[in-house]
XYZ file of C-alpha atoms in Angstrom:
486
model
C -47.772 33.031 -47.449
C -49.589 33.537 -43.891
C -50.422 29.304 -42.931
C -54.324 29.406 -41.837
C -55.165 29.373 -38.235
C -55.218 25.870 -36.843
C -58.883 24.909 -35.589
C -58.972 23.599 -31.408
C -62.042 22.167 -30.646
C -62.379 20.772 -27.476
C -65.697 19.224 -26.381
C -66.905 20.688 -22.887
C -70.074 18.607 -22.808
C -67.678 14.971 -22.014
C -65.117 13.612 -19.911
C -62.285 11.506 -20.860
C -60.529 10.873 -17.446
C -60.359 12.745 -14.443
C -56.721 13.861 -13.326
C -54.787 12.305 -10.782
C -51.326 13.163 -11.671
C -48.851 14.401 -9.386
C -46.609 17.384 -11.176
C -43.472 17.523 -9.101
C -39.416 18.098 -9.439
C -36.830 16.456 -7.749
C -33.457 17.458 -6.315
C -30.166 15.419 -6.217
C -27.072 16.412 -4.185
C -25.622 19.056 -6.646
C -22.636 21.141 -5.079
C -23.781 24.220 -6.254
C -26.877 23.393 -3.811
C -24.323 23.266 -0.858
C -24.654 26.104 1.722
C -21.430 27.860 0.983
C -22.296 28.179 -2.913
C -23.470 31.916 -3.917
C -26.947 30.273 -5.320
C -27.684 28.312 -2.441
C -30.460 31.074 -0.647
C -32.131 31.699 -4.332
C -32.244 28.217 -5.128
C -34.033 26.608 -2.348
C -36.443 29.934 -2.413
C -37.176 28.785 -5.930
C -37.745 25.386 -5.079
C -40.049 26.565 -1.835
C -41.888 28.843 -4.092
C -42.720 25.660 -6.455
C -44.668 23.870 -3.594
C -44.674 20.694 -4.812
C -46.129 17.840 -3.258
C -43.837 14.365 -3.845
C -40.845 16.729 -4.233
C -38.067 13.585 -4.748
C -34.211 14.252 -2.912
C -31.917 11.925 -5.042
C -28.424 11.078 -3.613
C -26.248 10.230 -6.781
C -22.803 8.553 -7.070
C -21.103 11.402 -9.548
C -20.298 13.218 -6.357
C -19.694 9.765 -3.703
C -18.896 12.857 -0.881
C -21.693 14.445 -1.178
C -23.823 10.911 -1.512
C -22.075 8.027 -0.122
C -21.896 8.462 3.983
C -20.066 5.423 4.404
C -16.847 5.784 2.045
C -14.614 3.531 3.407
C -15.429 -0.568 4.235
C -14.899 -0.926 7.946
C -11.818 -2.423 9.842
C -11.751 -3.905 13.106
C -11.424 -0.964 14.700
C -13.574 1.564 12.850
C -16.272 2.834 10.806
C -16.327 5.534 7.611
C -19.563 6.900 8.437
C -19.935 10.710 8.078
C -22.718 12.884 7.207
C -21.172 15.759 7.392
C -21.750 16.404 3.515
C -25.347 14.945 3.236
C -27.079 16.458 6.291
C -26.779 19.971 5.411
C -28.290 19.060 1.352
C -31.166 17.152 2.862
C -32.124 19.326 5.524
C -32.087 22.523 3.265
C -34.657 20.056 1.346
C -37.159 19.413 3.768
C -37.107 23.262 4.962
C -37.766 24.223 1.462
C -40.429 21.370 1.140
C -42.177 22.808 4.487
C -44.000 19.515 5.494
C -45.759 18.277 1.817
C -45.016 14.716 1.418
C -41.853 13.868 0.206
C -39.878 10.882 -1.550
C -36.453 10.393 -0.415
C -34.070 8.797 -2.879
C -30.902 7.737 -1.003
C -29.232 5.369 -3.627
C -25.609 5.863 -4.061
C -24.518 2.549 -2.539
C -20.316 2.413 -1.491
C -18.625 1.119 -4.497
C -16.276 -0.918 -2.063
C -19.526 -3.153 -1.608
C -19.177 -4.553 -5.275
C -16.482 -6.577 -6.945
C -13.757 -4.419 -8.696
C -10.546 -5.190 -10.360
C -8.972 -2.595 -7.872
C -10.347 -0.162 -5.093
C -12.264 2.539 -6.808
C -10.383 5.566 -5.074
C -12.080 9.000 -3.964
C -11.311 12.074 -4.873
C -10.556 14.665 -2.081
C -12.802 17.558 -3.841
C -16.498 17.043 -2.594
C -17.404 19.467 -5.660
C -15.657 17.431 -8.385
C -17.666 14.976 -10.223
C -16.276 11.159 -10.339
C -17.892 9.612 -13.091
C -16.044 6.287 -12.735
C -16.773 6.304 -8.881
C -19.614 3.647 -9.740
C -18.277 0.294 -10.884
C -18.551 -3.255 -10.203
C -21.613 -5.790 -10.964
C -21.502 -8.460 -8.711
C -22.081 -7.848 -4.758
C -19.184 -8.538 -2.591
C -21.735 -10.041 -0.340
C -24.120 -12.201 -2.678
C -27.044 -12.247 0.183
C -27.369 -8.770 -0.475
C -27.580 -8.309 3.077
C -24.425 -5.863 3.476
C -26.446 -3.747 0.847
C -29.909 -4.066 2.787
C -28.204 -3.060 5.974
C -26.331 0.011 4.394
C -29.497 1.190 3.469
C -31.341 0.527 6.824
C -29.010 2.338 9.041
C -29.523 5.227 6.271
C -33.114 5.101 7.340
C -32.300 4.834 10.979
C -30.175 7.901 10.770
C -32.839 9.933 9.151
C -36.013 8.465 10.440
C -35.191 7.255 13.497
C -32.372 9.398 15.543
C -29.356 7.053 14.737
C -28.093 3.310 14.310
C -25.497 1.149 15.088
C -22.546 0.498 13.229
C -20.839 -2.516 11.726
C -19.158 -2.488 15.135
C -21.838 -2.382 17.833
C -21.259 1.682 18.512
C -23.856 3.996 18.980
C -24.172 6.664 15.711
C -27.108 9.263 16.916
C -28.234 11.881 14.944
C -30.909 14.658 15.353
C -33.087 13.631 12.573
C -36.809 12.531 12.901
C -37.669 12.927 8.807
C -40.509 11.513 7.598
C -40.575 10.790 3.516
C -44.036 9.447 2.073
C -41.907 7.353 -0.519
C -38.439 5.555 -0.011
C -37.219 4.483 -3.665
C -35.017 1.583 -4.022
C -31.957 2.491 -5.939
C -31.526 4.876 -8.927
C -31.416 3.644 -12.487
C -30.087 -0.014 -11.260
C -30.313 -1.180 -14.515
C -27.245 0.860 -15.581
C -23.748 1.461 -13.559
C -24.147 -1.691 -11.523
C -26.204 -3.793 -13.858
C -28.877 -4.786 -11.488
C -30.738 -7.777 -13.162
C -34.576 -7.869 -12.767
C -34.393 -10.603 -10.028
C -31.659 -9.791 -7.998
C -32.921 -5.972 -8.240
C -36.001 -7.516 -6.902
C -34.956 -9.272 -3.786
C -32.931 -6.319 -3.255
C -36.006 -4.217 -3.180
C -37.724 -6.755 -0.758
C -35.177 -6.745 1.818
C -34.926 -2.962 2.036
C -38.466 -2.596 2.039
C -38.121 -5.509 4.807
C -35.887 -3.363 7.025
C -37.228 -0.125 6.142
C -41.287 -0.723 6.816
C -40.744 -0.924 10.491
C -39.153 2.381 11.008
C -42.408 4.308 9.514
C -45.263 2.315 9.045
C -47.149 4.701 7.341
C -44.157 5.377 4.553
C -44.356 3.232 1.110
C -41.869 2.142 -1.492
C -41.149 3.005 -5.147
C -39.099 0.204 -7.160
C -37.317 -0.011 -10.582
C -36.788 3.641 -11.140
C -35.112 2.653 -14.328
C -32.843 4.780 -16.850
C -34.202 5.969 -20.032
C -31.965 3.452 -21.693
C -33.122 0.581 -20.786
C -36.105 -0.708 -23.264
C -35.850 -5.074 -21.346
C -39.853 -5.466 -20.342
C -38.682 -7.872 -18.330
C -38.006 -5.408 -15.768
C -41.454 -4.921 -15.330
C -43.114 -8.262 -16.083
C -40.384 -9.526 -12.759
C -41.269 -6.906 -10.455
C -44.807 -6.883 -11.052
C -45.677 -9.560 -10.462
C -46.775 -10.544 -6.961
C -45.502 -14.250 -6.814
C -41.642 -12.723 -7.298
C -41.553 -11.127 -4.462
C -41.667 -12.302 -0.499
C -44.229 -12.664 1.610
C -46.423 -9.376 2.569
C -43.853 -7.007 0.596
C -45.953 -4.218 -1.438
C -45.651 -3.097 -4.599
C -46.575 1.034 -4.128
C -45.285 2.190 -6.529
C -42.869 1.813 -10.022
C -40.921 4.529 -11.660
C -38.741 5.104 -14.770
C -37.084 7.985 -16.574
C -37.258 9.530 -19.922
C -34.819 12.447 -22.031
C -35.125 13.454 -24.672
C -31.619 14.137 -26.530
C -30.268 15.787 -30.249
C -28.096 13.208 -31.927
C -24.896 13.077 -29.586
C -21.651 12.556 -31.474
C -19.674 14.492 -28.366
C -20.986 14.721 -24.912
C -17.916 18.043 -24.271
C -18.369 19.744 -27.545
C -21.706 20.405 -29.109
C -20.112 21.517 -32.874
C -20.138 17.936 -34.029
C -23.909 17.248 -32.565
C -27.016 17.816 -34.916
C -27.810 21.123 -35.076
C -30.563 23.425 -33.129
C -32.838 23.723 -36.129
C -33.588 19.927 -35.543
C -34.147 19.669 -32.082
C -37.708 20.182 -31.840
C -38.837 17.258 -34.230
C -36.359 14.971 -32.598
C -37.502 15.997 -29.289
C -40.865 15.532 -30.008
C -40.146 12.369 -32.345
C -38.827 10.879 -29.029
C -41.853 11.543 -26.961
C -44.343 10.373 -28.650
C -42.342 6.751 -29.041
C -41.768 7.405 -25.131
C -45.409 7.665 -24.703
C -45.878 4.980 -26.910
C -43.751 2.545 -24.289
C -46.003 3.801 -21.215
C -49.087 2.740 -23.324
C -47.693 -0.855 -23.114
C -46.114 -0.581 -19.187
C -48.891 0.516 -17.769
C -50.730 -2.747 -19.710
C -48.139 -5.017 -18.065
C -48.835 -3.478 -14.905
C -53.012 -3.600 -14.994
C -52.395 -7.528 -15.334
C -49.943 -7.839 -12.851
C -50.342 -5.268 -10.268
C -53.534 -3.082 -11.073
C -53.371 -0.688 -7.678
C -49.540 -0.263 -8.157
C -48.832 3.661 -9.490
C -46.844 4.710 -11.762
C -44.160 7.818 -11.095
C -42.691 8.793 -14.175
C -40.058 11.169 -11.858
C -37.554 12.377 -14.333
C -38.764 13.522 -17.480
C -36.342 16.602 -19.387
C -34.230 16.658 -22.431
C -30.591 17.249 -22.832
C -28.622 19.668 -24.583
C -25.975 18.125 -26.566
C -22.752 19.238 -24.652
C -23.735 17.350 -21.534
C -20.542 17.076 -19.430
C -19.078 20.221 -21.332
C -17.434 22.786 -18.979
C -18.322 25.791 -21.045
C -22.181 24.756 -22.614
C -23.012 25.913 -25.961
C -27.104 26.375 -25.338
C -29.471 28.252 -27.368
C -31.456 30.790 -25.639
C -34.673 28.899 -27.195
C -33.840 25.682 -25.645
C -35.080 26.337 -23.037
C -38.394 27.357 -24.079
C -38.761 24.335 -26.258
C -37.238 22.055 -23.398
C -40.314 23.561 -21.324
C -42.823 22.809 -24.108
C -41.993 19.423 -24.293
C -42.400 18.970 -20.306
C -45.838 20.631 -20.813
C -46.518 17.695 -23.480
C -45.356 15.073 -21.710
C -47.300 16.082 -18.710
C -50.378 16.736 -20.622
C -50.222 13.457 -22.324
C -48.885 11.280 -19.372
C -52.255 12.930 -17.159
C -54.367 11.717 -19.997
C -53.308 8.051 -19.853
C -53.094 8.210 -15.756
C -49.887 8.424 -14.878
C -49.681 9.171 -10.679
C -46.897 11.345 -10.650
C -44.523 13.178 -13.499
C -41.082 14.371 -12.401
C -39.866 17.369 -14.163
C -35.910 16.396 -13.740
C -33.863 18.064 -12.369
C -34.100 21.465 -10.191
C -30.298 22.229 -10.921
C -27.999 20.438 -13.494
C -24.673 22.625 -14.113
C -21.671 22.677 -16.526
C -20.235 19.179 -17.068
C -23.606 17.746 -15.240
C -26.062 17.489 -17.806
C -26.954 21.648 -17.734
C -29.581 21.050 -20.568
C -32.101 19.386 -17.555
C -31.585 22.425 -15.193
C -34.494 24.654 -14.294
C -32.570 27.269 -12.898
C -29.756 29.253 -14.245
C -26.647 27.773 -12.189
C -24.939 31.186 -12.085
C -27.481 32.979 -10.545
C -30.066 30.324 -8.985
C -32.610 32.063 -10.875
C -35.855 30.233 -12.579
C -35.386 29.809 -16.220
C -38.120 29.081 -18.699
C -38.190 25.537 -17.935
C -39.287 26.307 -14.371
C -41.805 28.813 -15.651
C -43.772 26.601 -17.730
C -43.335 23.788 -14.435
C -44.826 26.656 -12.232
C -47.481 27.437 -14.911
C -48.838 24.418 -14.964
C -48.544 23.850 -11.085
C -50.581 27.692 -10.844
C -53.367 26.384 -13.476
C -53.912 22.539 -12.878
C -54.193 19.855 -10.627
C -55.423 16.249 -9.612
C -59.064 16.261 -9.987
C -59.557 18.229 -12.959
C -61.614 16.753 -15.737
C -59.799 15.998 -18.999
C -62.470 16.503 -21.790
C -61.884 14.911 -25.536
C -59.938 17.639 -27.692
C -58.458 17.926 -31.175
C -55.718 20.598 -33.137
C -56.332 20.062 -36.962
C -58.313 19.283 -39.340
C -58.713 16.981 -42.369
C -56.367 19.286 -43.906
C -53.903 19.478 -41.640
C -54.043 16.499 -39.373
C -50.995 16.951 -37.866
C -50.244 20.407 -36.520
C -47.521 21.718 -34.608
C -49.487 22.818 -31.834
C -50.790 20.403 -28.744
C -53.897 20.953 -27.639
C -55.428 19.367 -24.408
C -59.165 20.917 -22.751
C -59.156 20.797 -18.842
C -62.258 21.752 -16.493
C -60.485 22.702 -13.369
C -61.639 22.155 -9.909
C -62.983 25.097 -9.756
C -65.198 24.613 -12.629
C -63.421 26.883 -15.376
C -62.680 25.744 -18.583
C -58.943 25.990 -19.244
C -57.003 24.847 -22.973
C -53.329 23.833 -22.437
C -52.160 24.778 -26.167
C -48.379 23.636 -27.222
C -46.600 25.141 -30.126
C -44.007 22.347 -30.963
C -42.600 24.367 -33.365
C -40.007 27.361 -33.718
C -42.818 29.571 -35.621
C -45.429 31.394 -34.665
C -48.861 29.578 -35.494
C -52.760 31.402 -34.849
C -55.259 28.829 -33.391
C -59.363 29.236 -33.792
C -61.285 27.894 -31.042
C -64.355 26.039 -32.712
C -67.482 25.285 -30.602
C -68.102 26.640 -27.399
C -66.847 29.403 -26.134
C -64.369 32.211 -25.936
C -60.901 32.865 -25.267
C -60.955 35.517 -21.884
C -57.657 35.561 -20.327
C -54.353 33.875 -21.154
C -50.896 32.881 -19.736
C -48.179 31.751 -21.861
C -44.004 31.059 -21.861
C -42.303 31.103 -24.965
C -38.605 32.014 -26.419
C -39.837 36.223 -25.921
C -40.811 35.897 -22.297
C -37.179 33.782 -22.095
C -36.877 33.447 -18.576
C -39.009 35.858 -16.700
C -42.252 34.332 -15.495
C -45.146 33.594 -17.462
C -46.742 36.794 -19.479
C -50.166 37.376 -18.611
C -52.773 38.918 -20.886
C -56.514 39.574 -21.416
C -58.073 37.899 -24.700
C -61.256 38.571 -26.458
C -62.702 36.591 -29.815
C -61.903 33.007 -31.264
C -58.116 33.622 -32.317
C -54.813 33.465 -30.552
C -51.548 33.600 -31.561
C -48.805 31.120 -30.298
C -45.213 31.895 -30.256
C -42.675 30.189 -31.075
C -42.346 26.742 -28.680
C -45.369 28.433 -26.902
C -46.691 26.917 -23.235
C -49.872 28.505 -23.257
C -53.098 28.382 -20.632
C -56.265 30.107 -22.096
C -58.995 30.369 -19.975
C -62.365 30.549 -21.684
C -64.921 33.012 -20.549
């Protein structure tokens, strides 16, 4: 039996909101991103080619020699600190970035700087990941100071042509970055355990240090994991009277995956099956979106002209520290589906900026959030749908009221979301959340003229393009599609 076309009606004659949502990526210091590795050249031409404003660089802990410049606690006599690793990773950023604003993410902080029952020791592969490099809850130094200052002569070296060390010497570098955004830490609320008020005076003495070197760059705080459901994150931070003196609140971000049920995180036989991805996937969104609702109501009380960056939004595959992945082909059109969603729902509620996460993730890193195939450095389709949406809207457009279903069938598997662009054409973001193919009927005004779409046929080549005539159009299966009405 052939299921009846689902009716979109979107109404071109009122406005909801108008957009001011930053789409963006961000990049963290992945090996296979390192200037020797065969992908290196394709990658960062992908990630030029995206030309994304707010592009975020994200130092992380798994790899403390690509991350961590200062791996050793000083003596009396000298200092650990060594770029040697990090310079190269960051500078290939800000080429491929070519001058758009950027947010810089430095946040792996020396484990040697926390209490641990023994010295956390380093590997002597740069490539190989150290999951238990990160450990310890409780500062060494309780002032947080020794943290603050880490952190500042990061900025110096970057911002400022060099700083000096622990021991009064000179360190200069060649550096004169600027970064629109410095972000305080990275998910702080796991690993160390960073309590809402000590992650807050944190956050005030960085941005202390920090505002001096660029007056003109501003701060993002809490960047919490997806894990972590404690309000009290935000009701702390928010609000004005925790915080010193004169220290502003730019900016908050937090994280959300989406993830299959996970019974092993090496081998994806035990894990729920593909055929139920999608309606967890989704399942999870929508409660995700449900959580911004109320954030972003904490945040109008407390802090109205604070913005919001939701800067890592993806979706695991099961097997996410397996060395050999087991991933459908049609993840990763259904992974891309559920960014367009998420983007297309977050713009509607007024989210600043939404983070597709991450450029590259990689066999036993998480390769279910990649966007590019970490053999080749090639896009795959969760980079196509990222650069459709980049290629078809923007901040500015006008979000007008729009509905998939009727009475009948109130709730379809297909997203549907009416946009007049900038330019003045009316464009329908249509989602097929499902893994069949569904025909929608455009109601009301209008026609469908041209259309762009990424689905599990087009697999990883960029989006198909293709005239259309008439009132009907067929989706595939977890379909990102842009129809353009003439």
């Amino acid at each position: 039996m052939t299921r009846p076309a689902i009716p979109v009606h979107a109404d071109w004659n009122a406005v909801l909101c108008t957009s001011r949502t930053t789409l963006t990526t961000h990049l963290w210091t992945a090996p296979p991103l390192r200037r020797a590795s065969p992908i290196h050249d394709r990658a960062f031409a992908a990630l030029r080619e995206l030309d994304t404003d707010h592009t975020r660089f994200l130092s992380f802990w798994t790899h403390p020699h690509l991350a961590v410049p200062a791996l050793e606690p000083p003596s009396d006599h000298a200092t650990s600190w060594d770029f040697t690793h990090l310079d190269p990773l960051l500078d290939d950023f800000m080429e491929a970035t070519r001058g758009r604003p950027v947010v810089a993410n430095l946040a792996a902080i020396p484990t040697w700087m926390f209490d641990t029952p023994k010295p956390v020791a380093v590997g002597a592969d740069p490539d190989a990941a150290q999951w238990d490099y990160e450990q310890g809850t409780q500062p060494r130094d309780a002032t947080l100071n020794q943290i603050a200052d880490y952190f500042e002569r990061m900025a110096r070296w970057y911002i400022s042509g060099g700083f000096t060390d622990e021991l009064g010497r000179r360190h200069t570098s060649p550096h004169r970055h600027r970064f629109a955004y410095w972000e305080v830490l990275c998910e702080p609320d796991v690993g160390h355990q960073w309590d809402p008020a000590t992650y807050t005076r944190l956050y005030d003495q960085v941005v202390q240090r920090l505002r001096p070197l660029d007056p003109d760059m501003r701060f993002v705080g809490l960047s919490l994991s997806p894990i972590t459901d404690d309000p009290d994150y935000f009701w702390h931070f928010l609000d004005p009277a925790n915080h010193a003196p004169g220290i502003p609140i730019d900016a908050v971000s937090y994280h959300f995956y989406a993830a299959p049920a996970l019974t092993d995180a090496v081998d994806s036989r035990p894990n729920a099956p593909f055929s139920t991805w999608h309606t967890t996937f989704f399942a999870q969104a929508d409660g995700f979106l449900r959580q911004v609702s109320l954030i972003e109501s904490i945040k109008k009380r407390l802090s109205p002209h604070t913005r919001t960056h939701i800067n890592e939004i993806g979706s695991f595959a099961p097997d996410v520290m397996a060395a050999e992945p087991d991933i459908p082909d049609q993840y990763w059109a259904l992974a891309g589906a559920l960014v367009a969603y998420l983007w297309s729902r977050l713009t509607a509620l007024g989210i600043d900026l939404v983070g597709v996460a991450e450029f590259l993730g990689y066999p036993t890193v998480i390769p279910g959030t990649s966007l590019l195939d970490w053999e080749t450095g090639e896009p795959n389709a969760r980079y196509r749908v990222l650069a459709l949406l980049l290629e078809h809207f923007g901040p500015g457009d006008l979000l007008v009221p729009t509905r998939a279903g009727s009475e009948l069938s109130p709730e379809p598997p297909v997203h549907a979301q009416g946009f007049v662009t900038s330019d003045g054409r009316r464009r329908l973001l249509l989602v097929n959340t499902g893994p069949d193919p569904v025909q929608v009927s455009l109601t009301g005004e209008g026609r469908f003229h041209e259309t762009a779409h990424v689905d599990t046929a087009t697999s990883h080549r960029p989006a198909l393009r293709a005239p259309a005539s008439g009132d009907l159009l067929e989706l595939g299966p977890f379909s990102t599609t842009v129809a353009t009405l003439a």
